[in-house]
PDB file of C-alpha atoms in Angstrom:
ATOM      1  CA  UNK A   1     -27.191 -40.771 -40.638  1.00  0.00           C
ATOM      2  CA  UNK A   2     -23.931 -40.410 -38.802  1.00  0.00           C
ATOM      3  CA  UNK A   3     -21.893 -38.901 -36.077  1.00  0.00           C
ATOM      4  CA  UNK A   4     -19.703 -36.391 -37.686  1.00  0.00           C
ATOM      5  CA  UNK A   5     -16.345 -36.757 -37.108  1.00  0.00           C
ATOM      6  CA  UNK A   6     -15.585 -33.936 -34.596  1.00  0.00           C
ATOM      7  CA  UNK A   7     -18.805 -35.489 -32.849  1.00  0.00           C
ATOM      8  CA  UNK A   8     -17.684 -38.995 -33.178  1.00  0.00           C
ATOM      9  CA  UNK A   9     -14.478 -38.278 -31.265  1.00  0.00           C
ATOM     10  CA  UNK A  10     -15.917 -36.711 -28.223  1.00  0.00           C
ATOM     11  CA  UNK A  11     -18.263 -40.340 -27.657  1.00  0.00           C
ATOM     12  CA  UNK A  12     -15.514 -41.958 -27.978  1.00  0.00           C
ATOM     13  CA  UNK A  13     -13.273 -40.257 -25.659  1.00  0.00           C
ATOM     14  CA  UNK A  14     -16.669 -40.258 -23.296  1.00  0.00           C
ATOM     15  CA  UNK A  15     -16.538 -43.922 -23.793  1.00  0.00           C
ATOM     16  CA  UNK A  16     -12.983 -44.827 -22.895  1.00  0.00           C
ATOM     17  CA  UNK A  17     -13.128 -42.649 -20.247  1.00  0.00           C
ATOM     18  CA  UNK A  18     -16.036 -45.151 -19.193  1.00  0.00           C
ATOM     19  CA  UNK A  19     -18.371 -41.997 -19.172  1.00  0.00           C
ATOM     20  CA  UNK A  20     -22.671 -42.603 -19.914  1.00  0.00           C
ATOM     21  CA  UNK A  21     -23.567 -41.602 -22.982  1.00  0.00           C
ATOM     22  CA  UNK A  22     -27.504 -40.492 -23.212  1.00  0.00           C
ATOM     23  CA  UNK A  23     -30.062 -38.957 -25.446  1.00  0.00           C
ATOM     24  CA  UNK A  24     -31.181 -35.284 -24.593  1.00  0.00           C
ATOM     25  CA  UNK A  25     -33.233 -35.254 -28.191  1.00  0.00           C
ATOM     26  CA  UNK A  26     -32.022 -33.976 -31.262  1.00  0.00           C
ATOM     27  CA  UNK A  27     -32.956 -30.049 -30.965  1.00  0.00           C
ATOM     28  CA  UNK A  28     -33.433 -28.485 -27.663  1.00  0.00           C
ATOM     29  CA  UNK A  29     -36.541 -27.636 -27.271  1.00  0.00           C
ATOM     30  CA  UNK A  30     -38.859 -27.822 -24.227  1.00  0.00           C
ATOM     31  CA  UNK A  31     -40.002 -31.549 -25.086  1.00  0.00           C
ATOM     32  CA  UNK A  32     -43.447 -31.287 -22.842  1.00  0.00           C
ATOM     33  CA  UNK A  33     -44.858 -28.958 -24.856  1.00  0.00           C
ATOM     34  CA  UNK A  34     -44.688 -29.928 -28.849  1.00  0.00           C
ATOM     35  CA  UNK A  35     -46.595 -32.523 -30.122  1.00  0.00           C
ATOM     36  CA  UNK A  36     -46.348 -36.355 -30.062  1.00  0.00           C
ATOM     37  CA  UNK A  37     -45.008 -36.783 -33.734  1.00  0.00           C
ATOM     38  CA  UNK A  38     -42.633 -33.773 -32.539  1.00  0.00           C
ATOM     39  CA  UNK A  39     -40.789 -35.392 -29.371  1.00  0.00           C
ATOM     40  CA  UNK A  40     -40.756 -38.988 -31.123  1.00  0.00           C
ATOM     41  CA  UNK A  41     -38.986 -37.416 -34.221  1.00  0.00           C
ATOM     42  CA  UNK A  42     -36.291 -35.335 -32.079  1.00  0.00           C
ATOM     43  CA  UNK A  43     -35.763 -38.567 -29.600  1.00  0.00           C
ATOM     44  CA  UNK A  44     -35.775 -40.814 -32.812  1.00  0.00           C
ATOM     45  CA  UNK A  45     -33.222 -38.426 -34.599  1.00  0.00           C
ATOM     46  CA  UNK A  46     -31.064 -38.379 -32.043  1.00  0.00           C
ATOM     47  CA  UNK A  47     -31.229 -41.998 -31.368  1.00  0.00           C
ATOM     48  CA  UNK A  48     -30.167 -42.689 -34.791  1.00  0.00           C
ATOM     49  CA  UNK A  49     -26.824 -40.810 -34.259  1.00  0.00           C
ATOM     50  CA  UNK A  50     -26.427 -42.844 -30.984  1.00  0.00           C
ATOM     51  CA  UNK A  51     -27.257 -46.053 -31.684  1.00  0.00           C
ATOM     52  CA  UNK A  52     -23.144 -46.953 -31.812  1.00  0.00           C
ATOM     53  CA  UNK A  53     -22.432 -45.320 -28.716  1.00  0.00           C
ATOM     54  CA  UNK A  54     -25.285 -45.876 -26.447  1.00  0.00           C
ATOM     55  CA  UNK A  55     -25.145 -49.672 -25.765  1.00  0.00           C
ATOM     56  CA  UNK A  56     -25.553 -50.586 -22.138  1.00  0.00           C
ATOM     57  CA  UNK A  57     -27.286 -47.585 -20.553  1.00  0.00           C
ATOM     58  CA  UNK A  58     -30.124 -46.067 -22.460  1.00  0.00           C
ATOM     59  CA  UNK A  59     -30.022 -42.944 -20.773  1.00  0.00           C
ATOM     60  CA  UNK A  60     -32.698 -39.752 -21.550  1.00  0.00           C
ATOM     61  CA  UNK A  61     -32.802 -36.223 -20.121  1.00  0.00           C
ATOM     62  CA  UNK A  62     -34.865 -34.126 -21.500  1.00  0.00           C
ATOM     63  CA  UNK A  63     -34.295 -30.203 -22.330  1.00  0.00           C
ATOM     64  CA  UNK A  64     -34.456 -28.114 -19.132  1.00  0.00           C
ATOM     65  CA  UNK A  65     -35.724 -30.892 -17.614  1.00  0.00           C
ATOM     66  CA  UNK A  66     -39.350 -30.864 -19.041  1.00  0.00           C
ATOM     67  CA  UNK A  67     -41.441 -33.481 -19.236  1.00  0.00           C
ATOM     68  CA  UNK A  68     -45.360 -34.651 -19.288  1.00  0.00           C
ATOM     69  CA  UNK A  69     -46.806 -37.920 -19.149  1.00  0.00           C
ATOM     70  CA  UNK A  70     -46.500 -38.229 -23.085  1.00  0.00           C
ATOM     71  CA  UNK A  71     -42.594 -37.528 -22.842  1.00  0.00           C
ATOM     72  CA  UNK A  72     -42.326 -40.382 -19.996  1.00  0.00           C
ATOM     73  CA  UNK A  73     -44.074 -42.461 -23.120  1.00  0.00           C
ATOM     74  CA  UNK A  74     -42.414 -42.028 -25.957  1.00  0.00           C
ATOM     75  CA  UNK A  75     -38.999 -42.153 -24.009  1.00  0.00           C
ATOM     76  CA  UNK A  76     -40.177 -45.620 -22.601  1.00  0.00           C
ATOM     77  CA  UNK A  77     -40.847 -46.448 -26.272  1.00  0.00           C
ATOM     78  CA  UNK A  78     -37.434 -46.246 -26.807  1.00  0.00           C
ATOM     79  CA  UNK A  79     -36.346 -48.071 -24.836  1.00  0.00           C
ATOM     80  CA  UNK A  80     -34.442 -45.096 -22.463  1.00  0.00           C
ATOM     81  CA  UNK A  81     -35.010 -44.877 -18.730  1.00  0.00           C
ATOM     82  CA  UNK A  82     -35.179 -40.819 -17.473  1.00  0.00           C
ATOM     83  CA  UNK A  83     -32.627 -39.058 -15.361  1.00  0.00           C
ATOM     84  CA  UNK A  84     -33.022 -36.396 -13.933  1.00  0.00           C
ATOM     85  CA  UNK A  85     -29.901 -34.031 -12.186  1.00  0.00           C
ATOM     86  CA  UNK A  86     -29.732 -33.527  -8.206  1.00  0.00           C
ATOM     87  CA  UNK A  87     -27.536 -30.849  -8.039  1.00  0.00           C
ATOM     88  CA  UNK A  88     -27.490 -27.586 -10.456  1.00  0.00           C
ATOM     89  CA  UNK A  89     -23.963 -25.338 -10.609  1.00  0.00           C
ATOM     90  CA  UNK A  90     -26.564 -22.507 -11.868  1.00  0.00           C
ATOM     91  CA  UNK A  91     -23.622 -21.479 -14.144  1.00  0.00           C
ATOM     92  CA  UNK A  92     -25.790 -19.731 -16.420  1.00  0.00           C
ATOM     93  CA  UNK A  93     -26.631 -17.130 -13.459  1.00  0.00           C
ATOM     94  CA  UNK A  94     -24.509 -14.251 -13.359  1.00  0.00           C
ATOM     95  CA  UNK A  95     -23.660 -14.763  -9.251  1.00  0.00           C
ATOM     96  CA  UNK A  96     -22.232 -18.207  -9.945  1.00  0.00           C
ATOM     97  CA  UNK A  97     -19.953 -17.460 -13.327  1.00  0.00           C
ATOM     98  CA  UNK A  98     -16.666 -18.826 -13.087  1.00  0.00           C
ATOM     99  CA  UNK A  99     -15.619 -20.376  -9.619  1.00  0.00           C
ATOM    100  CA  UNK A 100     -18.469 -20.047  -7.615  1.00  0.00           C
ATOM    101  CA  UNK A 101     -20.762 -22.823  -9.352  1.00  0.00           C
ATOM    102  CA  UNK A 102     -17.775 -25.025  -8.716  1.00  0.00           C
ATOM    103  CA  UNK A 103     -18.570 -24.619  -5.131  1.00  0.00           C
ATOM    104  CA  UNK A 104     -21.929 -24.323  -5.635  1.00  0.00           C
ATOM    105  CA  UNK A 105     -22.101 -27.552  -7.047  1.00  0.00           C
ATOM    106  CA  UNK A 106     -19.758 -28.731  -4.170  1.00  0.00           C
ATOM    107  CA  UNK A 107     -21.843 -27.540  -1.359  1.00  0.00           C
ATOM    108  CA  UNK A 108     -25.072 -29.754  -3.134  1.00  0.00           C
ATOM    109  CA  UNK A 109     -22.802 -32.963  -3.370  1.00  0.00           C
ATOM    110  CA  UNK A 110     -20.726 -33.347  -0.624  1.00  0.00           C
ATOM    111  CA  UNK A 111     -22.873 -35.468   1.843  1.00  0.00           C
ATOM    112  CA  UNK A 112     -23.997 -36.917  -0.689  1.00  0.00           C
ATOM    113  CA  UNK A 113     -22.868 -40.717  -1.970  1.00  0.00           C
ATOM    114  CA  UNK A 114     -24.061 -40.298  -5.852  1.00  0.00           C
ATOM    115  CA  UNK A 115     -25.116 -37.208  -7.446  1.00  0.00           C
ATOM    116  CA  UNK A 116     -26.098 -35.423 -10.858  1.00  0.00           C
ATOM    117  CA  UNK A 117     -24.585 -32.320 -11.692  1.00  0.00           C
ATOM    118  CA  UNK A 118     -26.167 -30.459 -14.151  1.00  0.00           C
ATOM    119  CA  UNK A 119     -23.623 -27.898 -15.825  1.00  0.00           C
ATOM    120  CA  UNK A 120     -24.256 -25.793 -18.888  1.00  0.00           C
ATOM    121  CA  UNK A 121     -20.673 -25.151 -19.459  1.00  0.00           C
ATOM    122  CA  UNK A 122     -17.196 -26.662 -19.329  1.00  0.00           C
ATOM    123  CA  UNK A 123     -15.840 -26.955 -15.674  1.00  0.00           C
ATOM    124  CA  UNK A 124     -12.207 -27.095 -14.748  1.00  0.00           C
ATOM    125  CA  UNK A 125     -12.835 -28.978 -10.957  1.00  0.00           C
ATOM    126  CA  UNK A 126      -9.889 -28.577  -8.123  1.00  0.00           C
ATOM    127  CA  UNK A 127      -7.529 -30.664  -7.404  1.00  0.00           C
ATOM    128  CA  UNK A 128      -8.837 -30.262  -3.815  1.00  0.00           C
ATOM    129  CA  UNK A 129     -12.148 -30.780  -2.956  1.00  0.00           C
ATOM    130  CA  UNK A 130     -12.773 -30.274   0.669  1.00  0.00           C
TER     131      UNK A 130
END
């Protein structure tokens, strides 16, 4: 099981561009609610496909965010450690479309010294931040 090609060239841009590459499972389902055999199989999956690009940081967020006690498990079985985001754009809300989750996100981060921002969708990020 590989990559595909289109695939394999956005790691490896994330790569050079010294980004972290982590697992977020292989379909996106809420992950604290199937069963065991379930979340090992779409971790598993998608840590076949990874194996070449996730090297130093094993890195696992799960889908929306969910998570149990048997998640935290089988993740640790693995071999990831979970992150988790600490600031949301909310670009999926209607109110923040377009610009506004830019300064949403922004407004979450800015006293801050390292932060996760969780965006559903491509951002284009001002030269300027204030």
């Amino acid at each position: 099981m590989s990559v595909d090609r289109f695939g394999a060239s956005i790691l490896e841009r994330a790569l050079k561009e010294r980004h972290c590459i982590g697992n977020h499972s292989y379909g996106y389902n809420d992950s604290s609610k199937p069963s065991k055999w379930k979340i090992r199989y779409e971790i598993g999956k998608a840590d076949d496909l990874l194996k070449e690009y996730v090297v130093e940081s094993r890195l696992f967020r799960s889908p929306y965010g969910a998570s149990n006690a048997t998640v935290d498990q089988i993740v640790e079985e693995f071999g990831y450690r979970k992150v988790m985001w600490n600031a949301d754009t909310l670009d999926w809300k209607e109110q923040y479309k377009q610009d506004k989750s830019i300064q949403h996100a922004i407004d979450q981060t800015i006293d801050r010294n390292i932060s996760i921002v969780l965006a559903r969708t491509p951002m284009r990020i001002p030269q300027t931040i204030p």
